[in-house]
XYZ file of C-alpha atoms in Angstrom:
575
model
C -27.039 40.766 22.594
C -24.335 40.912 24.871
C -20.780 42.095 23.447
C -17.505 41.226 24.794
C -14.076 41.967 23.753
C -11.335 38.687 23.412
C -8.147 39.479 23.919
C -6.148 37.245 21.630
C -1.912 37.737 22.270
C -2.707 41.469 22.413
C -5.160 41.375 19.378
C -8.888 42.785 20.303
C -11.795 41.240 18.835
C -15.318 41.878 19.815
C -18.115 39.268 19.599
C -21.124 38.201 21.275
C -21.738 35.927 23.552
C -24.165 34.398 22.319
C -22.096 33.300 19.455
C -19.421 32.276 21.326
C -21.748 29.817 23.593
C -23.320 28.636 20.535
C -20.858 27.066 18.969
C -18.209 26.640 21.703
C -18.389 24.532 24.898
C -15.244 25.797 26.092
C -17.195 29.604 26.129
C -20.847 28.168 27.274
C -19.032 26.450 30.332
C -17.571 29.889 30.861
C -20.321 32.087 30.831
C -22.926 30.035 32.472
C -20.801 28.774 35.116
C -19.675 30.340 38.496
C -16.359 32.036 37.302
C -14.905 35.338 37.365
C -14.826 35.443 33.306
C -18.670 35.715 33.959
C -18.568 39.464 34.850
C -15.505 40.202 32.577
C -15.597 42.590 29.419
C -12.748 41.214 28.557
C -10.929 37.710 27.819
C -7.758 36.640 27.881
C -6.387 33.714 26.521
C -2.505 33.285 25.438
C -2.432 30.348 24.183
C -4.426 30.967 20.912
C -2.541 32.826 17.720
C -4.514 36.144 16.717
C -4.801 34.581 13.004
C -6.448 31.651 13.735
C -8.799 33.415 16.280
C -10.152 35.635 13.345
C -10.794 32.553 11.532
C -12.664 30.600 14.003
C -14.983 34.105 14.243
C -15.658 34.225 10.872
C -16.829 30.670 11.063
C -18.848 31.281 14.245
C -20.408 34.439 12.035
C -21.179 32.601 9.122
C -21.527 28.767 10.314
C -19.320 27.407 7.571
C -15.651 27.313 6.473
C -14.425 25.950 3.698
C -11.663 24.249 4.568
C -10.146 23.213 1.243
C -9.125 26.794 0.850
C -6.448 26.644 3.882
C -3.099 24.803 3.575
C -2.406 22.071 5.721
C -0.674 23.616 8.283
C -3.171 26.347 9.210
C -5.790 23.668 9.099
C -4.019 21.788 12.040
C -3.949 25.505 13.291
C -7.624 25.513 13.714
C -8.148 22.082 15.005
C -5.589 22.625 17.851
C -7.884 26.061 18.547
C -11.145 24.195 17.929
C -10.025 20.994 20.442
C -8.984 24.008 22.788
C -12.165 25.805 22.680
C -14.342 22.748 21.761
C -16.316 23.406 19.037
C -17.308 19.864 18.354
C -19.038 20.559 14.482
C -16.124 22.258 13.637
C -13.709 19.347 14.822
C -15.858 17.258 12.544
C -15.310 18.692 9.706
C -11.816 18.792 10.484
C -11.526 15.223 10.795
C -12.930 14.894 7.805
C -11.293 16.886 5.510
C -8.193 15.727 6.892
C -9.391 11.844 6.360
C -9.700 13.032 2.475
C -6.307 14.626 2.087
C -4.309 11.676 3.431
C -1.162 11.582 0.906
C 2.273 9.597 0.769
C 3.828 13.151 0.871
C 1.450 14.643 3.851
C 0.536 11.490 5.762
C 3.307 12.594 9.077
C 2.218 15.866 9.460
C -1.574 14.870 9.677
C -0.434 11.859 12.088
C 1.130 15.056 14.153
C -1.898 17.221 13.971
C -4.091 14.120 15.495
C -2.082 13.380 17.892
C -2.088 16.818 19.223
C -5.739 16.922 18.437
C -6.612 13.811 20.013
C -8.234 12.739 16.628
C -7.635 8.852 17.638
C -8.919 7.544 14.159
C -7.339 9.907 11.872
C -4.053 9.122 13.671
C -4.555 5.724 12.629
C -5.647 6.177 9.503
C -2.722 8.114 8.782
C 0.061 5.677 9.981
C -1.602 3.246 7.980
C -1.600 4.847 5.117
C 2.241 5.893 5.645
C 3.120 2.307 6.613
C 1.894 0.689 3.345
C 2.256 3.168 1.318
C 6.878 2.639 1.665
C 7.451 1.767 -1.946
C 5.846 5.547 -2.664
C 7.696 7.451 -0.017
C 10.683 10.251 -0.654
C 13.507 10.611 2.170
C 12.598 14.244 1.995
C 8.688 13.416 3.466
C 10.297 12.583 6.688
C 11.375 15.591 9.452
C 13.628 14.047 11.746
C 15.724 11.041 12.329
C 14.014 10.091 14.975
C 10.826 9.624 12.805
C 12.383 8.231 10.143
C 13.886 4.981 12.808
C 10.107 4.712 13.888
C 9.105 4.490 10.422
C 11.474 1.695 9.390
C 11.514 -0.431 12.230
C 7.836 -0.417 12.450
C 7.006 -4.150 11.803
C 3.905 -3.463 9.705
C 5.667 -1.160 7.209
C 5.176 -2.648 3.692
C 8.378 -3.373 1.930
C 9.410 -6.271 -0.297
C 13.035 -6.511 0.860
C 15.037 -4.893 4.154
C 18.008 -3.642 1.475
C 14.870 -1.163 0.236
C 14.516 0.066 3.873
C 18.389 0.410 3.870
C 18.421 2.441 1.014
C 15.766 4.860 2.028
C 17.135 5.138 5.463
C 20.929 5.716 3.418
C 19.261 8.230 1.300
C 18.026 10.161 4.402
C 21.147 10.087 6.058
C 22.857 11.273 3.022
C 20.772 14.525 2.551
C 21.068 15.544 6.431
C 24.941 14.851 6.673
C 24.340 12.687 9.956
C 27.507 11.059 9.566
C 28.538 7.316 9.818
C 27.426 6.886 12.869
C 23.746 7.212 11.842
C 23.896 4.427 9.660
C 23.400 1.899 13.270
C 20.621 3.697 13.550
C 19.316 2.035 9.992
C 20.714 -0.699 10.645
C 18.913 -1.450 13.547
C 15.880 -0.676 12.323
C 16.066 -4.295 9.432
C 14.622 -7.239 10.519
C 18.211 -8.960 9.866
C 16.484 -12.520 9.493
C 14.403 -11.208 6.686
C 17.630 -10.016 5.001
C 19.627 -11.907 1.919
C 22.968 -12.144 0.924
C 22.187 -10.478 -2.366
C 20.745 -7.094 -0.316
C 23.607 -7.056 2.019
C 26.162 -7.093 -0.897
C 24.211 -4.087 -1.966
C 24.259 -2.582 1.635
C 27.977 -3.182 1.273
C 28.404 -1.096 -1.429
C 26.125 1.942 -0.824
C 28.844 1.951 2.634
C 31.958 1.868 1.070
C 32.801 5.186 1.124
C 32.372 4.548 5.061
C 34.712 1.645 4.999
C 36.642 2.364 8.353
C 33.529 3.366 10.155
C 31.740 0.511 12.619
C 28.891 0.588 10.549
C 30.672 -0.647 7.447
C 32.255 -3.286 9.735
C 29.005 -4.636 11.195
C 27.983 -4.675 7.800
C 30.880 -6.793 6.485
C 30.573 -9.190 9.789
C 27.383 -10.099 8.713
C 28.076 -11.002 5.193
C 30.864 -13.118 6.660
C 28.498 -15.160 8.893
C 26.102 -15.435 5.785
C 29.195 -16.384 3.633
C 29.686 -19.030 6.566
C 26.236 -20.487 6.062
C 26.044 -19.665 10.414
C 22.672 -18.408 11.665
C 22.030 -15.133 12.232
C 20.716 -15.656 16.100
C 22.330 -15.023 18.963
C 23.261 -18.350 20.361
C 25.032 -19.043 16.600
C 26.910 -16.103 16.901
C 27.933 -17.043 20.959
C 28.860 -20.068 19.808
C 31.359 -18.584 17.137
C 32.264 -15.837 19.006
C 36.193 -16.289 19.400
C 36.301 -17.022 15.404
C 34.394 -13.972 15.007
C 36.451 -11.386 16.890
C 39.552 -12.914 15.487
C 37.964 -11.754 12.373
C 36.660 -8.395 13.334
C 37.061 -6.874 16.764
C 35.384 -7.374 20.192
C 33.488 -4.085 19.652
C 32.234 -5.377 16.053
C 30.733 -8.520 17.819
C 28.994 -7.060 20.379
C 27.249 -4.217 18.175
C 26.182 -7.445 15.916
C 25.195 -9.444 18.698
C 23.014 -6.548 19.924
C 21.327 -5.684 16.549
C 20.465 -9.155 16.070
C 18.985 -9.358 19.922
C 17.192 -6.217 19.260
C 16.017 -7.039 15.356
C 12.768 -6.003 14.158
C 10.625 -8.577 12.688
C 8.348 -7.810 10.268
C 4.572 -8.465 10.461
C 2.317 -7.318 7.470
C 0.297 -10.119 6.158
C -0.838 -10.083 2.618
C -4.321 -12.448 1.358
C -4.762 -13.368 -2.018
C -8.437 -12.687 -2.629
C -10.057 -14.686 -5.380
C -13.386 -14.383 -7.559
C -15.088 -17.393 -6.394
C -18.465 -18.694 -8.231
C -20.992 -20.766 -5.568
C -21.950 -23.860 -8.052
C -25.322 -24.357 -7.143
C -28.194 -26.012 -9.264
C -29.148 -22.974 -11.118
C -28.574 -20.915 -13.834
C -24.622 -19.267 -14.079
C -26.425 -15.462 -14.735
C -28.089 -15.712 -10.709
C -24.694 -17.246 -9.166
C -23.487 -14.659 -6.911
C -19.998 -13.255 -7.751
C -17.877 -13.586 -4.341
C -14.661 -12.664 -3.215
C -13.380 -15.254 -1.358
C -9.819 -15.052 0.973
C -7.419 -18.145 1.215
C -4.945 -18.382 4.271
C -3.216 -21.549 5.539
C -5.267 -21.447 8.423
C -8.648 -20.669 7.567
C -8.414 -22.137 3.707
C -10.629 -20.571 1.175
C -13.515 -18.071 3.128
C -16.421 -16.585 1.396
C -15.251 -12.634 1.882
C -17.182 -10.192 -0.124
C -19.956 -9.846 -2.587
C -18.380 -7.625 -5.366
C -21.301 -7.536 -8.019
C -24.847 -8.154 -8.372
C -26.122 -11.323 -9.768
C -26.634 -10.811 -12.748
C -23.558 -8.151 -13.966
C -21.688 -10.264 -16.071
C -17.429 -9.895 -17.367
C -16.960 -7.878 -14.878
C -13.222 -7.496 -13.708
C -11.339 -6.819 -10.135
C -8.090 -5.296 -9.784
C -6.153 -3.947 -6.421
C -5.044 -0.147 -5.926
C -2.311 -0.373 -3.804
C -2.234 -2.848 -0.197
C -5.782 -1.827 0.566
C -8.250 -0.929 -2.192
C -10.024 -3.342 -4.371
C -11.027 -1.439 -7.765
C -14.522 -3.285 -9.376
C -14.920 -2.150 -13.407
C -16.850 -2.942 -16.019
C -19.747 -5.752 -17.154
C -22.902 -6.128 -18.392
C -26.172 -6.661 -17.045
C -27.284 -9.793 -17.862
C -25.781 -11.553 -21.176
C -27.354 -9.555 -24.486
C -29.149 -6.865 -22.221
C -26.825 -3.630 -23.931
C -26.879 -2.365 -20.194
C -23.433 -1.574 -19.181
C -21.871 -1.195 -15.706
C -20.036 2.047 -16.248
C -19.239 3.497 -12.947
C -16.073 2.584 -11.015
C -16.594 1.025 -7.513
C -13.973 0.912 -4.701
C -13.760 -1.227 -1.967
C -11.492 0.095 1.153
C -10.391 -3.171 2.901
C -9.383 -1.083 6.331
C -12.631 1.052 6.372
C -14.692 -1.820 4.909
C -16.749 0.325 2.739
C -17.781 0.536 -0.990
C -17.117 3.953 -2.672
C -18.890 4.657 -6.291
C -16.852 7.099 -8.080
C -20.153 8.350 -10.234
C -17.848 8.057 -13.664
C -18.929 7.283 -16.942
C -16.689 4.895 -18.915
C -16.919 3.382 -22.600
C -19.117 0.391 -22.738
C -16.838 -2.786 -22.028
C -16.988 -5.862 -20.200
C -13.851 -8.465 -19.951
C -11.143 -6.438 -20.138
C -7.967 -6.608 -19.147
C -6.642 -4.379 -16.027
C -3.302 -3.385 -14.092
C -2.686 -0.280 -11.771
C 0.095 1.331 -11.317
C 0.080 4.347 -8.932
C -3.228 5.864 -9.387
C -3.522 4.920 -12.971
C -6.495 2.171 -13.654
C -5.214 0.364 -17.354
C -8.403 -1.227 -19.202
C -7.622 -3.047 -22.797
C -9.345 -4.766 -24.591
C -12.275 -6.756 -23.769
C -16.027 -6.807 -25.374
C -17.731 -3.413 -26.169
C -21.354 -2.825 -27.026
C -23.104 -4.844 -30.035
C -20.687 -7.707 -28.740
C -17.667 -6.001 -30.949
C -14.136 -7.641 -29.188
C -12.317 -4.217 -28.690
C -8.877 -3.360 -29.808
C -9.306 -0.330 -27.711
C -7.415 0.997 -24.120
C -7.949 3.592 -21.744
C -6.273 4.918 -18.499
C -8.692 5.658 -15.641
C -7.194 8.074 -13.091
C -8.733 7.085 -9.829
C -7.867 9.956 -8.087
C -9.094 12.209 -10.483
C -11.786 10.339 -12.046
C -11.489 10.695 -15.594
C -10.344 8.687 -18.302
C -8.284 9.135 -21.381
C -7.920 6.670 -24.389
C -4.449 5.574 -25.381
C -3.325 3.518 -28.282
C -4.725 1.276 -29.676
C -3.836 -2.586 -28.665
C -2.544 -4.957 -31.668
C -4.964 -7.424 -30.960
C -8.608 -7.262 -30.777
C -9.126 -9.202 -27.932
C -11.111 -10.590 -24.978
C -9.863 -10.793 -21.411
C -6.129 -10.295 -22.290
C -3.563 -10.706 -19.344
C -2.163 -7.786 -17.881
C -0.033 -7.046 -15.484
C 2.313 -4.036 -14.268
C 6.129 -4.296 -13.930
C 8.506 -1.838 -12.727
C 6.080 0.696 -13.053
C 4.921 -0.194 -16.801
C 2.300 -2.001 -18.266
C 2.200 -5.339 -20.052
C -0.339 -6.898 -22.054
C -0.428 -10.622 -23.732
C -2.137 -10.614 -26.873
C -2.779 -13.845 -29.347
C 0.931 -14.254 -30.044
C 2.781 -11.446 -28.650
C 3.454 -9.839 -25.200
C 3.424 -6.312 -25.822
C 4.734 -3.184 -23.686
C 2.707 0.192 -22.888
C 5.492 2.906 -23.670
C 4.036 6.598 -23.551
C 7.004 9.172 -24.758
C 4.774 12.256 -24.172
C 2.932 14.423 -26.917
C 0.616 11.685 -27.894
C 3.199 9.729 -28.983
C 2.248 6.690 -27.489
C 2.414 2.560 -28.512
C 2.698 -0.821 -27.737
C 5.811 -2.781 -28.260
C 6.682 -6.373 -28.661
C 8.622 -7.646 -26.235
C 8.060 -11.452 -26.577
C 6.625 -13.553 -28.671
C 4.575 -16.908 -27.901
C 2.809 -19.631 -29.367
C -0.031 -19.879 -26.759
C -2.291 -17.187 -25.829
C -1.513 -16.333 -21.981
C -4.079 -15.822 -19.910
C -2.826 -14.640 -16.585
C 0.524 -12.719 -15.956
C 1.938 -11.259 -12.706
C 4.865 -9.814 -11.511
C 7.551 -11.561 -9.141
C 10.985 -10.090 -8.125
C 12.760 -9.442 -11.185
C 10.401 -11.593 -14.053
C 7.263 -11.974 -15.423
C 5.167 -15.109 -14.800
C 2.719 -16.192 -17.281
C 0.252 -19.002 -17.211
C -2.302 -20.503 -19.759
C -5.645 -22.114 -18.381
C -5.473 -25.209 -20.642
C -2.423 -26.141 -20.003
C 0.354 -26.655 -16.864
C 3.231 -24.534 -17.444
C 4.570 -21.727 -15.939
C 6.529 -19.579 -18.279
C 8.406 -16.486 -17.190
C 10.864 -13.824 -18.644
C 13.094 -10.637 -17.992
C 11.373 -7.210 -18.993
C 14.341 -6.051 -21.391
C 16.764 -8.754 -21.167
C 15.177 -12.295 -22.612
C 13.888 -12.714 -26.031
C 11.773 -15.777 -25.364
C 9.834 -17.059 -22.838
C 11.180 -19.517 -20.443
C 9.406 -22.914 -19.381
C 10.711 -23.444 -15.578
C 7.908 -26.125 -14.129
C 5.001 -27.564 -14.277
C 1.453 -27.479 -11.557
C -0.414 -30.434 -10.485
C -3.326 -29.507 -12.828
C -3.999 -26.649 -15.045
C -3.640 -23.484 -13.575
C -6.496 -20.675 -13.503
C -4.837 -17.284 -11.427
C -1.907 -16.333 -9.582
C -0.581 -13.958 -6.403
C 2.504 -12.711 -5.700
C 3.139 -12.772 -2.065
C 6.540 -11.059 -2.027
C 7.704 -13.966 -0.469
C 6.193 -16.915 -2.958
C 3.659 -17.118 -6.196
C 0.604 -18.980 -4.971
C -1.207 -20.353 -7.887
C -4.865 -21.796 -7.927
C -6.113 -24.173 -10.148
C -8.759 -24.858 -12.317
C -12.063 -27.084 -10.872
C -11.167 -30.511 -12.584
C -13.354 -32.768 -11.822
C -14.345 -30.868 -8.526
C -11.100 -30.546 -7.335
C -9.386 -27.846 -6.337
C -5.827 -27.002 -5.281
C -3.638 -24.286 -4.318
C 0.438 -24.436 -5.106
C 3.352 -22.240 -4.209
C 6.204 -21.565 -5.800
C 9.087 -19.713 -4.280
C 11.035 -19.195 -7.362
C 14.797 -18.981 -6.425
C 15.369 -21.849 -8.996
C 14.605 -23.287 -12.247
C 14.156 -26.669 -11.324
C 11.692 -25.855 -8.090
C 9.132 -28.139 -7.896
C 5.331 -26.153 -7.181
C 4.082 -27.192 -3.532
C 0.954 -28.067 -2.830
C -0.283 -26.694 0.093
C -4.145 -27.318 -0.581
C -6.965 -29.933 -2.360
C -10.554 -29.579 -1.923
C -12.511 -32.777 -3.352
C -16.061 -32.858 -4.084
C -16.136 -28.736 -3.970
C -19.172 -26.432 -4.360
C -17.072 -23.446 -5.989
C -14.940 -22.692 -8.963
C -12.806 -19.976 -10.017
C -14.071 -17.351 -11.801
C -10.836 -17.248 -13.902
C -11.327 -14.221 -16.405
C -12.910 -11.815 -13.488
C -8.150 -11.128 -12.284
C -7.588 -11.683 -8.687
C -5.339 -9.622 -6.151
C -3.388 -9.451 -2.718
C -4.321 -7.167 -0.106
C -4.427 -6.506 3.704
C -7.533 -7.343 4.841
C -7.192 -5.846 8.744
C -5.820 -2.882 9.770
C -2.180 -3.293 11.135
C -1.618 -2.265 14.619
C 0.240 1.489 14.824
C 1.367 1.360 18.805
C 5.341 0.961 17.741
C 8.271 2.105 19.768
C 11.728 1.574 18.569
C 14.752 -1.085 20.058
C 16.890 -0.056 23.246
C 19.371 -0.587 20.800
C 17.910 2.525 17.973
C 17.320 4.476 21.315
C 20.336 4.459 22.717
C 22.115 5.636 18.953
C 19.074 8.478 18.869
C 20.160 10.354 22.054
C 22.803 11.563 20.451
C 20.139 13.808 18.201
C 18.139 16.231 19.609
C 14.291 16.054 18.768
């Protein structure tokens, strides 16, 4: 076996070259081509690091690495020397173990190591991930500014309001000391017809301590056009232009003009996705349990099959913008034969994941996520018992704890997370998760009612809550009301509801084969719900009890660069 020595940045390692053409096509091109390094008993090559050399060798020697053992960085170490020399099983597993470790915290550097790497997919994968994963991120996950104005004027990025991405941006600048001037930069990256009064009062005041700077005074032009009722477009401001610089300053105009000219506009689309049953003349344990997808343009759309035929109570509940979690049920009413496991679908890599767990027997039950934390209370447990009991699934993890137990026994309670905690509707109470550490754990009253609720979600700053038999929407203040108030009424009773960030859409029960969809934007008491949809003489109802969810259902786009107008304020920052 022929030996040769590599030459690695001054760093001698000898190895055959057999090895080498085995598992490298950079090295098998080498050697059994017409070049000089044919005849050569020694390499060179510079532009590897010594390290990582010794690495790749040991992998070549053994035919495995375990990757998991290597912090991130020195695994983008290897797959810029494995691209280089080509060692296409090793890039594989590369891509793949970098595919699994994806994380809000990690998500830019694997982004960098793909591009480098020419790992197309992973590079996708990971902007995703970073783009709707915003209401997770920390200032302190993002290197540079010049990342961080990609990041928020990217129009898929999944935020609920453009005074969040103000903050976050505010926050950066804070902690690198950029100075005033950096706060255009943020500024430019908001999609300023997106933005309220309400959020750019709050910009106003995270700025105050800037108050002289031509941030602050952009800032305070444009709650003077909103305090105006003008438009924020450019032929409103053109047309109030001399009022406008008699207010503020030439200078002041024209910076407004151009960040409205040069405004991101956000993108991300959100579809409810509803448990749909397919009547059909036969008996309800062979319907097929469907997901279906409602849009304005397309209507309700038979999406996904979630559950076999016959797996009955089971419930659906979304894990952030793109995972649909699918728990619990029973095989067939009376069987004793319990769907136990935990199955994930991925809405951007359209695949099913089983998670191999082993849960408590339970069917109907009640779930919310927040974070990676699956809540399941209550429901029906084995000998047809109605459970008082709750656990917390960790989905990352995969293992469950049980927490205290609810005051109710009860099947298919509402649930519903809220500013990061958990609430549950029992018979006559709505009742609070609180956890305060060494076991100590309980539910808490928060409201009472005198209907059962049977669907709750979260909207801005209240909770909604609905009751199948009847149609009124209720709603309250975690921690500030004492009683639930009735703000409208639906067309016909409702059976689940979305929040869409931007409205509630609400579906109703099949009443006499009918079905409708309402919205509700919410900014009033007194707003009527608006129908947007009726179906007549339908073929599928609700399947009310099973929860329903929003998600993106495509995967955004990722090619993004930033305004003229961001540009021109970066090149005053080196990369």
């Amino acid at each position: 076996m022929a030996q040769i020595s590599l030459s690695i940045k001054g760093r001698i390692f000898n190895v055959s070259k057999d090895i080498l053409c085995e598992y490298s096509d950079y090295f098998r091109a080498m050697f059994s081509g017409n070049y000089v390094e044919t005849k050569q008993q020694e390499i060179k090559i510079d532009t590897l690091e010594p390290d990582t050399m010794e690495l790749i060798l040991k992998y070549m020697q053994m035919g495995l690495i375990d990757l998991s053992d290597h912090s991130l960085t020195t695994i983008g170490e290897i797959a810029i020397a494995a691209s280089f020399l080509q060692i296409t099983e090793l890039i594989k597993q590369i891509e793949y173990i970098l595919d699994l470790q994806i994380s809000v915290s990690n998500w830019i550097q694997i982004m960098s190591i793909s591009e480098q790497c020419s790992y197309a997919k992973i590079e996708k994968l990971a902007i995703v991930h970073g783009l709707l994963s915003f209401q997770n991120m920390k200032p302190e996950y993002v290197p540079s500014i010049h990342v961080l104005a990609w990041y928020l004027s990217h129009p898929f990025l999944d935020s609920e309001s453009e005074g969040a991405i103000f903050k976050f941006g505010y926050e950066w600048l804070l902690h690198h000391e950029t100075g005033a001037d950096a706060l255009l930069i943020i500024l430019g990256c908001l999609d300023i017809k997106r933005i309220t009064p309400t959020e750019l009062k709050e910009i106003k005041k995270l700025v105050k301590e800037y108050e002289n700077s031509l941030a602050a005074k952009v800032v305070d032009c444009l709650y003077d056009l909103f305090d105006k009722n003008w438009e924020l477009t450019c032929k409103s401001l053109q047309d109030h232009k001399t009022i406008i610089c008699q207010n503020f300053t030439e200078r002041v105009y024209n910076e407004v003009l151009n960040n409205i000219r040069n405004s991101s506009v956000r993108k991300l689309l959100y579809t409810p996705v509803i448990p749909i049953w397919i009547l059909k003349d036969t008996k309800p344990e062979f319907l097929p349990h469907y997901l279906f997808s409602f849009t304005h343009e397309n209507k309700f759309q038979q999406w996904l099959e979630v559950a076999e035929k016959n797996l009955w109570g089971w419930s659906i509940v979304s894990w952030g913008p793109s995972k649909i979690v699918l728990v619990c049920g029973e095989h067939g009413r009376g069987t004793g034969i319990y769907m136990r496991d935990v199955k994930v679908y991925d809405t951007l890599r359209k695949d099913w994941i089983w998670h191999g767990v082993h849960l408590p027997h339970r069917r109907h039950a009640g779930c919310a996520v927040i974070e990676d934390s699956l809540y399941m209370i209550g429901g029906v447990g084995a000998f047809r018992v109605v459970l008082d009991t709750a656990v917390i699934y960790d989905l990352k993890q995969r293992s469950f704890r049980k927490i205290a137990k609810f005051p109710d026994s009860i099947q298919n309670p509402a649930v519903c997370s809220h500013d990061n905690s958990i609430y549950a509707a029992g018979h006559k109470n709505i009742y609070q998760y609180e956890d305060q550490g060494d076991r100590r754990d309980q539910w808490k009253t928060v409201i009472s009612t005198e209907i059962r609720m049977s669907c709750m979600r979260s909207y801005r700053k209240y909770i909604y809550c609905i009751q199948s038999y009847f149609s009124n929407l209720y709603r309250f203040r975690p921690g500030i009301d004492k009683k639930l108030e009735l703000i409208t009424c639906f067309s016909s009773p409702p059976s689940t509801m979305c929040n869409m960030r931007d409205n509630l859409v609400v579906f109703t029960r099949t009443v006499s084969d009918v079905t409708s969809v309402e919205v509700l934007k919410g900014d009033t008491k007194d707003e009527k719900p608006k129908v947007i949809y009726t179906e007549r003489d339908t073929t599928i109802r609700v399947n009310e009890v099973a929860g329903s969810c929003v998600v993106v259902l495509e995967s955004p786009p990722t090619e993004w660069e930033v305004s003229q107008y961001v540009r021109s304020y970066l090149q005053h920052y080196n990369e």
